[in-house]
Amino acid sequence: MPSTASTPGALSGIKVLDLSRVLAGPWATQMLADLGADVIKVERPVAGDDTRHWGPPFLKDDDGNDTRQASYFTACNRNKRSITIDMAHPEGQALLRRMAAEADVLVENFKVGGLAQYGLDYDSLKTLNPKLIYCSITGFGQDGPYAERAGYDLMVQAMCGLMSITGHADAQPGGGPLKVGVAVIDVFTGLYASNAILAAINARDSSRNGSGTGQYIDMALLDVGMAVLANQAAGFLATGQTPERAGNTHPSLAPYQDFRTSDGNVLLAIGNDGQFARFCAAVHQPAQAQDARFTTNTGRVQHRAALLEWLQPLMQTRSTAEWIALLQDKAVPCGPINTVAQAFDDPQVQARGIHMTLPCQTGNDIAQVATVASPMRLSATPVSYRSAPPTLGQHTQEVLQELGLSEDEVHALRTAHVL
């Protein structure tokens, strides 16, 4: 269950200055915000975060018409407060330094060294705030021959080898390298960044051995892309053999893939020998589980072609629904290949409350914004859903007054186009 106003989040009291844009950084800071941190998102005046304009699709107004606000932005910016500051302006730089002096965490994704000219790099800010945890997210890290290059999710999916193992083999219909349908390197980088930030908070604040000081975190999309190759990387390092694209089959498990049925497709994900034996019993062919080629998973992988010669025509004898009904109570993993719409209609997804709506509290003709609930389910300090993604600069006045500026001072900054 989401937290209530009387239930402090796990990160209540933590202040995050978010200078990041697009997806990886905002994904990390949204996780911190969901856990109760006060995340102040700093955006460019007038333009804001790039993803505010990455449409279609766009949010709908109360009459069902497209607005100019892209839905992309809403994926990773709830529970934040938005302010606009022009950091190219000296007064804007001074404001950001004042905010950094009071922050626990700063997250940015500018090019390497890009913030030094504004006095907003780690070395400059740690003298103002030794407790500051400063997380930089770049394409290739702070050192190495590619450090100065811009890095994007698609580029890194290609460079790290992920696209080389995604898709069907070249000789098959539709063969060739494919990107994943979501910017997974950005998302994973956000996840790794938030974990690193939490580790740094603990290292600073732990009652057992906390240092009392912050530290610098260097996150690179390419590093993350290599890390999430997981078992594929481990297999290559163990054997020296480059993994290849194999469609929806698994390199180390069988049968673990999609199959044609009489009316569509179904996913069969058998992960051990017991499951395979139960599958054979369910289809009234228990002898197949005793076949020396198929008794063990290793044998099934080595004799995959013979296994599929038996399975593929068998799987077409029933409909997708019939296969799921047959296997779901026999501890044999089997399920539909849903569209996104079908996934949101799934009764388990609905029971878990994955689809949520958050009311908008600004006069922008959008009554509410749909969002995907956080998968983090903490019993004592649950995730909270305090606010919809903010409109551009929605909290500028509020945040700057908290910083100690008067209404007249904020007005003067607006007149000077600092805000």
XYZ file of C-alpha atoms in Angstrom:
419
model
C 0.000 0.000 0.000
C 1.227 3.564 -0.664
C 2.156 5.631 2.343
C -0.084 8.258 3.876
C 0.853 11.720 5.074
C 1.438 10.282 8.550
C 3.784 7.577 7.279
C 7.254 8.962 6.568
C 9.039 7.434 3.615
C 12.312 5.580 3.896
C 14.154 8.640 2.524
C 12.159 11.350 4.303
C 14.481 14.222 5.156
C 16.801 13.582 2.182
C 17.006 16.506 -0.261
C 17.990 15.807 -3.870
C 19.018 18.445 -6.389
C 18.206 16.947 -9.787
C 20.061 18.520 -12.711
C 19.465 15.527 -14.982
C 17.354 15.262 -18.104
C 15.693 12.649 -20.327
C 15.594 9.150 -18.749
C 18.538 7.618 -16.853
C 18.972 10.407 -14.306
C 15.262 11.175 -13.883
C 14.571 7.440 -13.457
C 17.047 7.342 -10.572
C 15.673 10.454 -8.916
C 12.060 9.319 -9.298
C 12.952 6.190 -7.329
C 14.413 8.380 -4.580
C 11.313 10.586 -4.695
C 8.991 7.572 -4.458
C 10.878 6.541 -1.316
C 10.204 9.916 0.277
C 13.110 12.149 -0.756
C 12.408 15.780 -1.622
C 13.581 15.934 -5.249
C 13.919 19.396 -6.762
C 14.102 19.127 -10.548
C 15.999 22.011 -12.142
C 14.940 22.743 -15.726
C 15.762 25.249 -18.426
C 13.412 28.234 -18.566
C 10.810 27.979 -21.345
C 12.082 24.651 -22.801
C 12.403 22.420 -19.733
C 13.433 18.771 -19.875
C 13.759 17.505 -23.450
C 11.187 14.768 -22.851
C 8.431 17.299 -22.196
C 8.346 17.623 -26.006
C 9.104 14.035 -27.084
C 5.741 13.271 -28.622
C 3.480 11.933 -29.862
C 1.943 10.510 -27.813
C 0.796 13.560 -25.843
C -1.311 13.902 -22.721
C -4.998 14.601 -23.295
C -6.897 17.577 -21.916
C -10.259 17.303 -20.188
C -11.976 17.235 -23.583
C -9.841 14.385 -24.900
C -7.712 16.543 -27.191
C -3.927 16.386 -27.444
C -2.030 18.888 -25.345
C 1.559 19.937 -26.012
C 2.816 17.875 -23.062
C 4.406 14.561 -24.068
C 3.526 11.469 -22.066
C 7.229 10.453 -22.066
C 7.975 13.019 -19.345
C 5.424 11.446 -17.012
C 7.261 8.098 -16.987
C 10.013 9.321 -14.670
C 9.128 12.605 -12.972
C 6.347 12.086 -10.446
C 6.779 13.196 -6.824
C 9.230 15.943 -7.861
C 9.160 19.714 -7.595
C 10.093 21.633 -10.745
C 11.953 24.934 -10.790
C 13.415 26.825 -13.736
C 16.896 28.351 -13.519
C 19.192 29.518 -16.307
C 22.555 28.165 -15.172
C 24.345 30.132 -17.889
C 23.450 33.270 -15.916
C 25.812 34.096 -12.995
C 22.871 34.659 -10.669
C 21.464 31.290 -11.690
C 24.778 29.641 -10.867
C 24.800 31.335 -7.473
C 21.294 30.044 -6.743
C 22.265 26.495 -7.649
C 25.340 26.669 -5.444
C 23.153 27.812 -2.535
C 20.814 24.889 -3.165
C 23.703 22.420 -3.438
C 25.024 23.673 -0.101
C 21.804 22.449 1.516
C 21.343 19.246 -0.533
C 22.164 15.673 0.408
C 22.438 14.460 -3.177
C 23.037 16.038 -6.590
C 22.400 14.111 -9.824
C 23.529 15.410 -13.230
C 24.066 14.067 -16.723
C 26.026 16.819 -18.462
C 29.021 16.016 -20.630
C 32.290 15.339 -18.819
C 33.508 18.576 -17.242
C 30.488 20.486 -18.520
C 29.470 21.934 -15.159
C 32.941 23.118 -14.123
C 32.529 26.379 -16.069
C 29.554 27.188 -13.841
C 31.237 26.238 -10.586
C 28.810 23.340 -10.252
C 31.266 20.442 -10.561
C 31.938 18.124 -7.638
C 35.282 19.642 -6.662
C 33.699 23.103 -6.426
C 30.599 22.016 -4.536
C 32.209 19.662 -2.035
C 34.070 22.653 -0.554
C 30.669 24.252 0.098
C 29.049 21.017 1.292
C 31.403 18.170 2.315
C 28.372 15.947 2.949
C 27.193 16.200 -0.662
C 26.793 12.968 -2.641
C 27.348 13.889 -6.275
C 26.271 11.438 -9.014
C 27.359 12.042 -12.620
C 25.731 9.995 -15.388
C 27.434 9.961 -18.796
C 27.612 7.700 -21.807
C 31.135 6.436 -21.247
C 32.344 7.575 -17.835
C 34.759 10.212 -16.621
C 37.889 8.662 -18.135
C 39.007 6.499 -21.043
C 39.255 7.278 -24.775
C 35.473 7.776 -25.188
C 34.924 9.993 -22.143
C 34.239 13.119 -24.209
C 31.685 11.423 -26.461
C 27.941 11.827 -26.094
C 26.243 8.547 -25.289
C 22.655 7.455 -25.904
C 20.764 4.305 -25.032
C 20.483 3.023 -28.607
C 24.178 3.619 -29.238
C 25.130 1.740 -26.089
C 22.730 -1.141 -26.820
C 24.705 -1.563 -30.044
C 28.187 -1.069 -28.571
C 27.835 -3.348 -25.538
C 26.705 -6.313 -27.635
C 23.077 -6.349 -26.477
C 21.726 -5.895 -29.997
C 23.952 -8.725 -31.246
C 22.108 -11.187 -28.995
C 18.618 -9.700 -29.487
C 16.514 -10.776 -32.452
C 16.443 -13.742 -34.787
C 19.505 -15.224 -36.454
C 20.490 -13.708 -39.786
C 19.351 -16.779 -41.737
C 15.840 -16.698 -40.244
C 12.912 -14.534 -41.422
C 13.214 -11.121 -39.814
C 16.775 -11.907 -38.795
C 19.268 -9.269 -37.764
C 20.223 -7.288 -34.676
C 17.436 -5.548 -32.762
C 17.236 -3.037 -29.971
C 15.062 -3.812 -26.973
C 11.646 -2.143 -27.153
C 12.367 0.019 -24.096
C 15.474 2.144 -23.441
C 16.713 -0.526 -21.059
C 20.270 0.787 -20.695
C 18.915 4.126 -19.495
C 16.517 2.389 -17.107
C 19.183 0.047 -15.756
C 21.572 2.978 -15.358
C 18.926 4.750 -13.307
C 18.532 1.664 -11.138
C 22.285 1.277 -10.609
C 22.617 5.013 -9.908
C 19.894 4.979 -7.253
C 21.508 1.954 -5.608
C 24.887 3.686 -5.587
C 23.313 6.813 -4.085
C 21.650 4.789 -1.332
C 24.963 3.080 -0.599
C 26.675 6.473 -0.363
C 23.975 7.780 1.988
C 24.514 4.783 4.227
C 28.307 5.197 4.089
C 27.886 8.814 5.152
C 25.139 8.482 7.752
C 25.434 4.981 9.227
C 25.318 5.031 13.031
C 27.902 2.239 13.069
C 30.657 3.518 10.830
C 29.367 6.501 8.885
C 32.058 8.842 7.588
C 29.928 11.958 7.790
C 31.107 12.992 4.334
C 29.764 12.567 0.834
C 31.456 11.165 -2.232
C 31.493 11.211 -6.022
C 29.658 8.587 -8.105
C 30.725 7.995 -11.722
C 27.954 6.182 -13.641
C 28.406 5.268 -17.323
C 25.817 3.812 -19.681
C 28.453 1.605 -21.352
C 29.554 0.173 -17.985
C 25.943 -0.673 -17.213
C 25.366 -2.157 -20.661
C 28.283 -4.517 -20.155
C 27.123 -5.438 -16.647
C 23.569 -6.346 -17.643
C 24.774 -8.842 -20.234
C 24.716 -11.067 -17.138
C 24.844 -14.777 -18.031
C 25.688 -14.007 -21.658
C 28.829 -12.165 -20.572
C 29.661 -14.896 -18.057
C 29.332 -17.532 -20.758
C 31.626 -15.637 -23.101
C 34.232 -15.071 -20.390
C 34.141 -18.758 -19.446
C 34.426 -20.141 -22.992
C 35.631 -17.400 -25.309
C 32.690 -18.197 -27.587
C 30.683 -15.185 -28.765
C 26.948 -15.670 -28.109
C 24.668 -15.263 -31.098
C 21.090 -14.206 -31.684
C 18.667 -17.037 -31.128
C 15.261 -15.387 -31.210
C 13.227 -16.237 -28.135
C 15.139 -19.374 -27.209
C 17.411 -19.478 -24.166
C 21.084 -20.379 -24.592
C 21.157 -22.543 -21.469
C 17.581 -23.829 -21.030
C 15.162 -25.896 -23.129
C 12.304 -25.740 -23.794
C 12.304 -22.050 -22.837
C 10.748 -20.082 -25.696
C 7.582 -19.151 -27.559
C 5.559 -21.678 -29.566
C 2.850 -21.409 -32.175
C -0.510 -22.661 -30.968
C -3.698 -23.345 -32.922
C -4.755 -19.694 -32.559
C -1.647 -17.684 -31.743
C 1.406 -18.031 -29.530
C 2.267 -19.181 -26.041
C 5.377 -18.925 -23.901
C 6.701 -22.139 -22.348
C 9.454 -21.505 -19.778
C 10.621 -24.840 -18.374
C 13.541 -24.226 -16.051
C 14.263 -27.646 -14.535
C 13.873 -31.377 -15.085
C 10.902 -31.727 -12.737
C 8.935 -29.173 -14.714
C 9.725 -31.003 -17.935
C 8.565 -34.306 -16.454
C 5.298 -32.688 -15.317
C 4.801 -31.227 -18.786
C 5.253 -34.653 -20.394
C 2.781 -36.186 -17.957
C 0.247 -33.417 -18.671
C 0.334 -34.165 -22.407
C 0.149 -37.923 -21.723
C 3.613 -38.617 -23.092
C 5.622 -39.419 -19.942
C 8.083 -41.507 -21.971
C 9.575 -38.338 -23.418
C 10.860 -37.399 -19.958
C 12.684 -40.753 -19.856
C 14.266 -40.317 -23.274
C 18.026 -40.148 -22.631
C 18.255 -37.061 -24.841
C 15.686 -35.152 -22.818
C 16.008 -36.394 -19.225
C 18.279 -33.518 -18.198
C 18.300 -29.872 -19.173
C 21.809 -30.239 -20.569
C 20.603 -33.042 -22.812
C 17.618 -30.999 -23.970
C 19.871 -28.058 -24.877
C 22.286 -30.347 -26.738
C 19.408 -32.011 -28.596
C 17.296 -28.885 -29.028
C 16.500 -29.636 -32.692
C 15.069 -33.076 -31.860
C 13.161 -31.632 -28.903
C 11.554 -28.957 -31.079
C 10.751 -31.515 -33.796
C 8.487 -33.163 -31.198
C 7.238 -30.049 -29.415
C 6.381 -27.665 -32.242
C 3.616 -29.770 -33.845
C 2.376 -30.785 -30.387
C 1.973 -27.171 -29.271
C -0.200 -26.447 -32.322
C -2.794 -29.017 -31.256
C -4.289 -26.684 -28.607
C -5.154 -23.016 -28.378
C -3.165 -20.605 -26.250
C -5.921 -20.519 -23.621
C -6.120 -24.313 -23.567
C -2.376 -24.634 -22.949
C -2.484 -22.151 -20.111
C -5.510 -23.889 -18.568
C -3.795 -27.281 -18.858
C -0.478 -26.266 -17.308
C -1.209 -23.472 -14.836
C -2.006 -25.792 -11.903
C 0.837 -28.222 -12.631
C 3.751 -25.936 -11.765
C 4.807 -25.735 -15.412
C 5.528 -22.084 -16.311
C 3.366 -21.126 -19.260
C 1.722 -17.885 -20.266
C 0.402 -15.651 -23.017
C 2.486 -13.195 -25.048
C 0.497 -10.078 -24.257
C 0.321 -6.732 -25.904
C 0.840 -3.796 -23.538
C -2.931 -3.281 -23.488
C -3.514 -6.935 -22.601
C -0.871 -6.717 -19.882
C -2.683 -3.816 -18.198
C -5.939 -5.810 -18.448
C -4.396 -8.864 -16.799
C -6.215 -9.665 -13.528
C -2.958 -10.053 -11.601
C -1.694 -6.684 -12.827
C -5.004 -5.130 -11.850
C -5.002 -6.817 -8.452
C -1.558 -5.392 -7.715
C -2.722 -1.869 -8.520
C -0.070 -1.289 -11.180
C -2.140 1.254 -13.115
C -2.595 4.397 -11.036
C -3.795 7.937 -11.662
C -2.491 11.033 -9.914
C -4.505 14.253 -9.819
C -2.979 17.351 -11.379
C -3.219 20.416 -9.184
C -2.370 23.113 -11.680
C -4.613 24.783 -14.200
C -3.300 23.086 -17.331
C -6.565 21.469 -18.512
C -5.270 18.033 -17.488
C -7.239 16.625 -14.576
C -5.058 13.616 -13.890
C -2.027 11.728 -15.131
C -1.838 7.941 -15.436
C 1.278 6.293 -14.047
C 2.760 2.854 -13.419
C 3.053 2.075 -9.720
C 6.461 1.488 -8.203
C 7.309 -2.209 -7.827
C 8.976 -1.509 -4.466
C 6.643 -2.789 -1.741
C 8.045 -1.875 1.683
C 5.903 -2.813 4.677
C 7.041 -0.191 7.218
C 8.124 2.688 4.963
C 6.073 2.255 1.803
C 6.393 4.187 -1.409
C 4.237 7.310 -1.576
C 2.489 8.958 -4.495
C 2.414 12.581 -3.422
C 2.102 14.426 -6.713
C 1.789 14.063 -10.450
C 4.761 15.024 -12.626
C 5.088 18.798 -12.265
C 4.422 21.424 -14.863
C 7.469 23.391 -15.942
C 8.591 25.679 -13.128
C 5.541 24.849 -11.024
C 7.449 25.132 -7.735
C 9.977 27.869 -8.516
C 8.443 30.448 -6.183
C 7.932 27.895 -3.408
C 11.437 26.431 -3.507
C 13.243 29.776 -3.727
C 11.269 31.180 -0.821
C 12.258 28.112 1.192
C 15.840 28.999 0.252
C 15.319 32.381 1.905
C 14.494 34.633 -1.037
C 11.747 37.204 -0.707
C 8.932 37.623 -3.214
C 10.606 40.790 -4.474
C 13.904 38.968 -4.999
C 12.189 36.176 -6.937
C 10.361 38.773 -9.025
C 13.637 40.520 -9.800
C 15.186 37.235 -10.920
C 12.249 36.599 -13.216
C 12.557 40.088 -14.676
C 16.254 39.426 -15.351
C 15.334 36.110 -17.090
C 17.319 34.082 -14.584
C 14.217 31.971 -13.879
